[in-house]
XYZ file of C-alpha atoms in Angstrom:
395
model
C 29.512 -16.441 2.366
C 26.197 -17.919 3.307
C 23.016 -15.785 2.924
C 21.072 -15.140 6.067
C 17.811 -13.141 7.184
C 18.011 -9.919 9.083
C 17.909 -10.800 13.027
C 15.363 -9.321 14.481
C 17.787 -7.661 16.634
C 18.849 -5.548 13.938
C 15.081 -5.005 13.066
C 13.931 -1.332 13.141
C 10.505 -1.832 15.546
C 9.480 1.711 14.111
C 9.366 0.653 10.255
C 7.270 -2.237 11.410
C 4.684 -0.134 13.561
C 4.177 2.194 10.334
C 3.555 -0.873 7.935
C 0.929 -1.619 10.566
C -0.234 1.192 10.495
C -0.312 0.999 6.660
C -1.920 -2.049 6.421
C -4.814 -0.762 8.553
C -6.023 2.328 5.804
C -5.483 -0.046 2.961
C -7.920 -2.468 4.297
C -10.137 0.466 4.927
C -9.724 1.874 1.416
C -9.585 -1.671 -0.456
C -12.913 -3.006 1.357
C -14.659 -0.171 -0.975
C -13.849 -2.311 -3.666
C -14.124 -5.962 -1.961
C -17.936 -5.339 -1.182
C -19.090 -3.387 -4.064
C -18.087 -1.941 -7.820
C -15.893 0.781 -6.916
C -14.151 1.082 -9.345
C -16.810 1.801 -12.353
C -19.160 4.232 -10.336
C -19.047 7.730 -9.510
C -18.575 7.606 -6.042
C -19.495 11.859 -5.587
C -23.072 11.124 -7.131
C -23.404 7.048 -6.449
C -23.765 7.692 -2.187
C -27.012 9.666 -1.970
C -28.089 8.853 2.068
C -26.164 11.743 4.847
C -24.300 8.905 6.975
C -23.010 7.318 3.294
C -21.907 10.868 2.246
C -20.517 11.433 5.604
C -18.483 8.394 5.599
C -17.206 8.321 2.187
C -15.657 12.202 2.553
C -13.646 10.551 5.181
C -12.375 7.614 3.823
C -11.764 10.322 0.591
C -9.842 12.713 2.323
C -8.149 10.576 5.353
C -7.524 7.497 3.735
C -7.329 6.815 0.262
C -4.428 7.351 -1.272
C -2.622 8.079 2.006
C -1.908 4.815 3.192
C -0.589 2.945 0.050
C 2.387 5.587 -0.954
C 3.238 5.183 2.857
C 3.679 1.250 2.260
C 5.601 2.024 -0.895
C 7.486 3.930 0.514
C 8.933 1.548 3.525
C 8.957 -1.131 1.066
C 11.435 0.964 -0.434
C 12.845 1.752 2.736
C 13.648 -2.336 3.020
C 15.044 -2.528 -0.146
C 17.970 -0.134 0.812
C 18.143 -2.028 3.926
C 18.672 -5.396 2.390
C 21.021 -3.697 -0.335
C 23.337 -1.922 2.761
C 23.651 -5.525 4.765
C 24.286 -6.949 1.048
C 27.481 -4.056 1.636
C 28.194 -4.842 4.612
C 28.487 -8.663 4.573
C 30.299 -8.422 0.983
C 27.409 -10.824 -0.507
C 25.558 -10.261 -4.114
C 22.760 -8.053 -4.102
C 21.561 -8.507 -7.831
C 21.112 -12.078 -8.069
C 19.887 -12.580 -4.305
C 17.479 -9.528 -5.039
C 16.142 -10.581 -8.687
C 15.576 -14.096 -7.106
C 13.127 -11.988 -3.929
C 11.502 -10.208 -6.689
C 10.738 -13.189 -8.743
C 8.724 -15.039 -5.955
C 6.866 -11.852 -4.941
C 6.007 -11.662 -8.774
C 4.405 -15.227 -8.385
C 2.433 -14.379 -5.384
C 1.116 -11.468 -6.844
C -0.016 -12.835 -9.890
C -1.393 -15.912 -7.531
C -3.345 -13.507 -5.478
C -4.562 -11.550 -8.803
C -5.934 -14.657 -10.652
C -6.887 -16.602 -7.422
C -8.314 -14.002 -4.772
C -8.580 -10.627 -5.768
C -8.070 -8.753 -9.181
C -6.830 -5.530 -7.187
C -3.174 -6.980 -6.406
C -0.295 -4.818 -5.744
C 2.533 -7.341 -5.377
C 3.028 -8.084 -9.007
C 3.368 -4.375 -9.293
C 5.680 -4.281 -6.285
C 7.632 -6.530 -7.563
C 8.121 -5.123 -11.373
C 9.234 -1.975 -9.777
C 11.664 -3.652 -7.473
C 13.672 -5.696 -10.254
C 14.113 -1.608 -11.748
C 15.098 -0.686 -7.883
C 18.276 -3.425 -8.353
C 19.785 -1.057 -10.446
C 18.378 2.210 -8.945
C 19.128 1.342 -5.286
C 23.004 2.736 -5.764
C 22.082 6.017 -6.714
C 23.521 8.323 -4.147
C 21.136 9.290 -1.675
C 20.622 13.493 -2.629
C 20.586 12.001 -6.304
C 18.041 9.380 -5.491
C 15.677 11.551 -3.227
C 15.863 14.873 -6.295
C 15.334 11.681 -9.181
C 12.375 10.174 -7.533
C 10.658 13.884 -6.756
C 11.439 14.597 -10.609
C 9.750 11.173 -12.206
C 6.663 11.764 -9.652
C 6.149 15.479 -10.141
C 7.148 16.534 -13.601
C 4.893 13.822 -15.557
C 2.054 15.266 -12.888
C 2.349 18.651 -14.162
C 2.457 18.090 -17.679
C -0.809 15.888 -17.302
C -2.309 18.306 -15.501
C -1.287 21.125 -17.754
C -3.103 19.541 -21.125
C -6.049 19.001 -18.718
C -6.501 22.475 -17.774
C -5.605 23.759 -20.998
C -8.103 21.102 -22.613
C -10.601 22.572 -20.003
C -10.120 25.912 -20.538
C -11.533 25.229 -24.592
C -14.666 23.291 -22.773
C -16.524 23.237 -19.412
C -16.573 19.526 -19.102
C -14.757 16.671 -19.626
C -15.765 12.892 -20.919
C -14.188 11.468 -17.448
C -15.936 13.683 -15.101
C -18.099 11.872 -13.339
C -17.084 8.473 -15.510
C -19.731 5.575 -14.593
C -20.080 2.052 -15.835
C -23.205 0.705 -15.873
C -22.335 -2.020 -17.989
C -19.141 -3.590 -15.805
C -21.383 -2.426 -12.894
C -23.844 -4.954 -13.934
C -21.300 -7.598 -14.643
C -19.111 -7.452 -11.579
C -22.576 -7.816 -9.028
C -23.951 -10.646 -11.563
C -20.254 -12.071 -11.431
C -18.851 -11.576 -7.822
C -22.179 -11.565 -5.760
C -24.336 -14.330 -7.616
C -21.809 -16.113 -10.004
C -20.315 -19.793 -10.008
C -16.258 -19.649 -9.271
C -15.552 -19.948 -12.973
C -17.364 -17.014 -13.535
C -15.720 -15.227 -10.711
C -12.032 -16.667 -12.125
C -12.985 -15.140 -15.480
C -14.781 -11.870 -14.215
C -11.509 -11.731 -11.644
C -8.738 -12.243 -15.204
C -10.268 -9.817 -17.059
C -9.950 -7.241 -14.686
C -6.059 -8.363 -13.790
C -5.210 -8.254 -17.538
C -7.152 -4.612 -17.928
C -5.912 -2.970 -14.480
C -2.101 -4.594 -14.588
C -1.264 -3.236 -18.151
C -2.334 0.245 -17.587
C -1.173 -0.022 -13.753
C 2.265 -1.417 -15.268
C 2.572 1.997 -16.973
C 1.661 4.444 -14.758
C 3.333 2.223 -11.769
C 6.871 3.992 -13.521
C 5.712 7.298 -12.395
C 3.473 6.991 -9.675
C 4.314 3.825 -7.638
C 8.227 3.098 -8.721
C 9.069 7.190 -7.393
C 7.565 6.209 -4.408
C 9.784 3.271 -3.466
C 12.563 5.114 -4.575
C 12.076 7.823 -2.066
C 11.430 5.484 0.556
C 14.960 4.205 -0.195
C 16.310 7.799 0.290
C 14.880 7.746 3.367
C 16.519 4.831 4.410
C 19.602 5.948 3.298
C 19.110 8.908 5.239
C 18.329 6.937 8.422
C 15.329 8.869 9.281
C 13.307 6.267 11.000
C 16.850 5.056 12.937
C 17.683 8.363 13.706
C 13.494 9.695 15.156
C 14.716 10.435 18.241
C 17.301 12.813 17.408
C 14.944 14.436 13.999
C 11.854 15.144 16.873
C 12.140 19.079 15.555
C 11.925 18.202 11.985
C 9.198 15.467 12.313
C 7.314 18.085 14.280
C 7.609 20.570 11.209
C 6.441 17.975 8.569
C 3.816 16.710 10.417
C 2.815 20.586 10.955
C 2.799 21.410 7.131
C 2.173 18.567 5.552
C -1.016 17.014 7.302
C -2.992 20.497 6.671
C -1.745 21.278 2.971
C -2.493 17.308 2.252
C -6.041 17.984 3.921
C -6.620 21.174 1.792
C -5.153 19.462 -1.300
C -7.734 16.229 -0.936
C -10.267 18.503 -0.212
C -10.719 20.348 -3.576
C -13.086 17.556 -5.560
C -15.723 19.014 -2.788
C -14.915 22.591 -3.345
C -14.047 22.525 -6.720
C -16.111 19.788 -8.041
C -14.906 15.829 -8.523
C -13.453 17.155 -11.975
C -11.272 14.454 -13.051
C -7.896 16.277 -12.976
C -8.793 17.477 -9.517
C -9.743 13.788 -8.458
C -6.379 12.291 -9.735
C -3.690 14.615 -9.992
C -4.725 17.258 -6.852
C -6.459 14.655 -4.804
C -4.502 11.444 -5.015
C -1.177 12.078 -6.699
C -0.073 15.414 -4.959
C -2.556 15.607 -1.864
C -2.408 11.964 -1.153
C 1.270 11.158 -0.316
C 2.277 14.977 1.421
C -0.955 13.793 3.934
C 1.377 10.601 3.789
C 4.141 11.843 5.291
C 2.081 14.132 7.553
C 0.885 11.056 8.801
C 4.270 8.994 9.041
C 5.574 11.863 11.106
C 3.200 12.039 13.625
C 3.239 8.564 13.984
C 7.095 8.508 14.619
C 6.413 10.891 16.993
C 3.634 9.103 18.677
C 5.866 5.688 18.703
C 8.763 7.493 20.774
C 6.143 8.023 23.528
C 6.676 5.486 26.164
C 3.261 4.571 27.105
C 2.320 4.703 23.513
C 5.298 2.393 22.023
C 3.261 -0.489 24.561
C -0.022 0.199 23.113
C 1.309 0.005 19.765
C 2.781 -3.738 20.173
C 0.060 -5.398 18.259
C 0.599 -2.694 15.600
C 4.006 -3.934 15.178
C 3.535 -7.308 15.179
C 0.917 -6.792 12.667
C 3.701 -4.856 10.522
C 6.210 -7.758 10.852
C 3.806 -10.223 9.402
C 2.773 -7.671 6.545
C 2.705 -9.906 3.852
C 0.449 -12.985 5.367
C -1.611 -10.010 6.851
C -2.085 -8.257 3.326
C -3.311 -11.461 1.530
C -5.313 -12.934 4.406
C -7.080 -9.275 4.158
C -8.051 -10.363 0.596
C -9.290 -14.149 0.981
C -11.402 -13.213 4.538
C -13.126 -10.217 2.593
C -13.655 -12.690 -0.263
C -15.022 -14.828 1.286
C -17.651 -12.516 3.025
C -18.936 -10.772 -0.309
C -18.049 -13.317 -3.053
C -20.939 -15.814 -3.876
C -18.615 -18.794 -3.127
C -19.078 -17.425 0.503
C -21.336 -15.270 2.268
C -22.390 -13.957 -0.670
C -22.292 -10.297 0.250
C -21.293 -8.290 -2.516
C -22.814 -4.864 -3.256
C -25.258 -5.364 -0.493
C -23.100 -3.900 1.935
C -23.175 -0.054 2.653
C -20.182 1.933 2.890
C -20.398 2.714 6.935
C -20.848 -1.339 7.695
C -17.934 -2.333 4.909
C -15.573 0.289 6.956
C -16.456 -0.715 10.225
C -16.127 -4.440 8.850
C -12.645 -3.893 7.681
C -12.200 -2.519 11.284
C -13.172 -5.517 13.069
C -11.175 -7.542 10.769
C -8.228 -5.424 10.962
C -8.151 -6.041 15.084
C -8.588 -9.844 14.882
C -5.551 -9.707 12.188
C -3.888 -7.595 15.595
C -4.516 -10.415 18.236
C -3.448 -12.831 15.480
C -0.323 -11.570 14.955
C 0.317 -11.323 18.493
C -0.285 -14.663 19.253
C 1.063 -16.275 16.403
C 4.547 -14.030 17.526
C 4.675 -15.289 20.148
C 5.593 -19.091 18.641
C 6.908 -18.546 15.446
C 9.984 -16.010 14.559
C 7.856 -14.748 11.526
C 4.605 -14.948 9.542
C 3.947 -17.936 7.590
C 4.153 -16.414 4.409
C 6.802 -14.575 5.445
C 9.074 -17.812 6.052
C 8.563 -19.407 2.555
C 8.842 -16.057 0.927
C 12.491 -15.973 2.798
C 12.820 -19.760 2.863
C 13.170 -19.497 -1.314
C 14.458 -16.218 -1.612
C 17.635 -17.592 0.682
C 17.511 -20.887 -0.898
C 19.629 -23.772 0.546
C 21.751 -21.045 2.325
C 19.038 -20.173 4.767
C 19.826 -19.980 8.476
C 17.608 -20.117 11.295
C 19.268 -18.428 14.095
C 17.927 -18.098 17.478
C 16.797 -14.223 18.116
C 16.552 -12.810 20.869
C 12.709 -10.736 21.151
């Protein structure tokens, strides 16, 4: 039986207006890190000036770590998609899947080494060769397994921290700075020669992929497994008829996962409250505050229209994700415009805003000739291999 791609008749418009969606606060939260040296500084202590202060607090609380477990999640959600039409039309899952996983495993580690060190493909795809085997766990055992692997390590951690801080009042990672990679990464990204970059750019892939391999197992890999559960429970297909119970989550969950990101400001940025309260537990309940409301909001007539470009956006996620990277490259790398680290926090955000709605009129007009994103089309053009049928869809 020949292989072919989902029509996009049988595409769920929803799941693609939430990756959309997605794609938009990842933008938001990577450009911290495209124009400047997030990730070694202090951000509580580095932004000093009111509107800087301002504007980091919400990016903190509304947007990191909110956005990313909601595109982990329908990435899992797509996996259990492909694996039921794999059912249905009595074709091999495994090798068909392994095969997908493999070329999103090259891309990643293309758009590591090539573009930008902070990648989550390769790590997408690691967990998703584990998901071929994990993706036929019954649905109530998949949905309890994936809570358990996320929470439990979570609690332990934070256990030994509080206990740890209980015996002293600080701890060597509060308020963690380095000056030294600091240093480097401005000499390297803003002023350096490509090779310099390429090196700068390895060093970091090789130092953030092995520890990111690790934790992915708990933090990322739970994730996409309960996005799976999800899809098994057909809770984006079935919106309209779960309007009560998408009410109630978005009710709880976008006010606890508000309170929960909130402690670093009340409680201090301690580290345990930064990682484990903050982004672990607050970030993904805000999550699926958010991906309620946003079902919610797409079942409104006059909204579904204004959220076209959103979903054509989402359909394209893959070319829209890595064009993301190369256009903010090439703004603050030195083989560009040269503007890294001289870029404040309010004009990076409203930056990744106005690149965010070109990628929307993009989309929309590149829809409008072509079936699918470029990317896209070799990514399924290899992953179907010499089976691959184009079939005319209707829109």
């Amino acid at each position: 039986m020949k292989l072919t791609p989902t029509p996009l008749t049988e595409r769920v418009e929803a799941l693609d207006f939430l990756r959309g969606i997605a794609l938009l606060g990842i933008l938001i939260a990577n450009m911290l890190h495209f124009h400047s040296p997030y990730a070694y500084m202090d951000p509580y202590s580095w932004y000093t000036i009111p509107h800087e202060q301002a504007m980091f607090h919400f990016i903190d609380v509304f947007i990191e770590a909110s956005f990313y477990p909601l595109f982990a999640m329908l990435f899992g959600y797509g996996l259990n998609m492909q694996y039921e039409k794999s059912l249905r039309n009595d074709t091999q899952f495994g090798p068909f899947m392994a095969r997908r996983m493999g070329i999103l495993l090259i891309f990643g580690v293309l758009h590591a080494v090539l573009i930008w060190s902070g990648d989550i493909l390769f790590t997408y795809a690691l967990m998703g060769f584990i998901m071929i085997a994990v993706i036929r766990i019954p649905k109530k055992w998949l949905l309890a397994l994936s809570l358990v692997i996320y929470f439990v390590p979570t609690l332990l951690l934070y256990g030994i921290l509080a206990l740890t801080r209980s015996q002293t009042t600080s701890n060597v990672l509060d308020g963690f700075v380095d000056t030294r990679q600091i240093e480097l990464a401005i000499s390297s990204y803003g002023n350096g020669t490509f090779k310099e970059i390429l090196a700068f750019r390895l060093n970091e892939f090789f130092t953030f992929e092995i520890i990111g391999s690790i934790t992915a197992v708990f933090i990322i890999l739970p994730l996409i497994m309960f996005g799976a559960a999800l899809s098994k429970f057909k809770i984006i297909e079935r919106m309209y008829v779960l309007k009560g119970k998408l009410l109630l989550a978005m009710i709880i969950c976008i006010p606890v996962g508000v309170v929960l990101k909130n402690i670093p400001s009340w409680d201090g940025p301690k580290f345990e409250n930064i990682l484990l309260i903050q982004s672990i537990v607050g970030g993904p309940i805000l999550t699926l505050g958010y991906a309620a409301l946003f079902l919610l909001l797409f079942q409104l007539p006059f909204l579904k229209m204004m959220a076209r470009p959103f979903v054509s956006v989402g359909r394209m996620a893959f070319t829209t994700y890595i064009m993301q990277s190369i256009i903010a490259t090439m703004i603050f790398y030195s083989y560009g415009v040269g503007l890294y680290g001289k870029v404040d926090i309010v004009t990076g955000t409203w930056l990744a805003i106005g690149i965010f709605a070109i990628q929307l009129i993009v989309a929309q007009v590149w829809l409008t000739k072509f079936r699918m994103g470029p990317l896209e089309a070799v990514w399924r053009k290899w992953s179907y291999g010499k089976n691959f049928v184009v079939k005319e869809e209707k829109k």
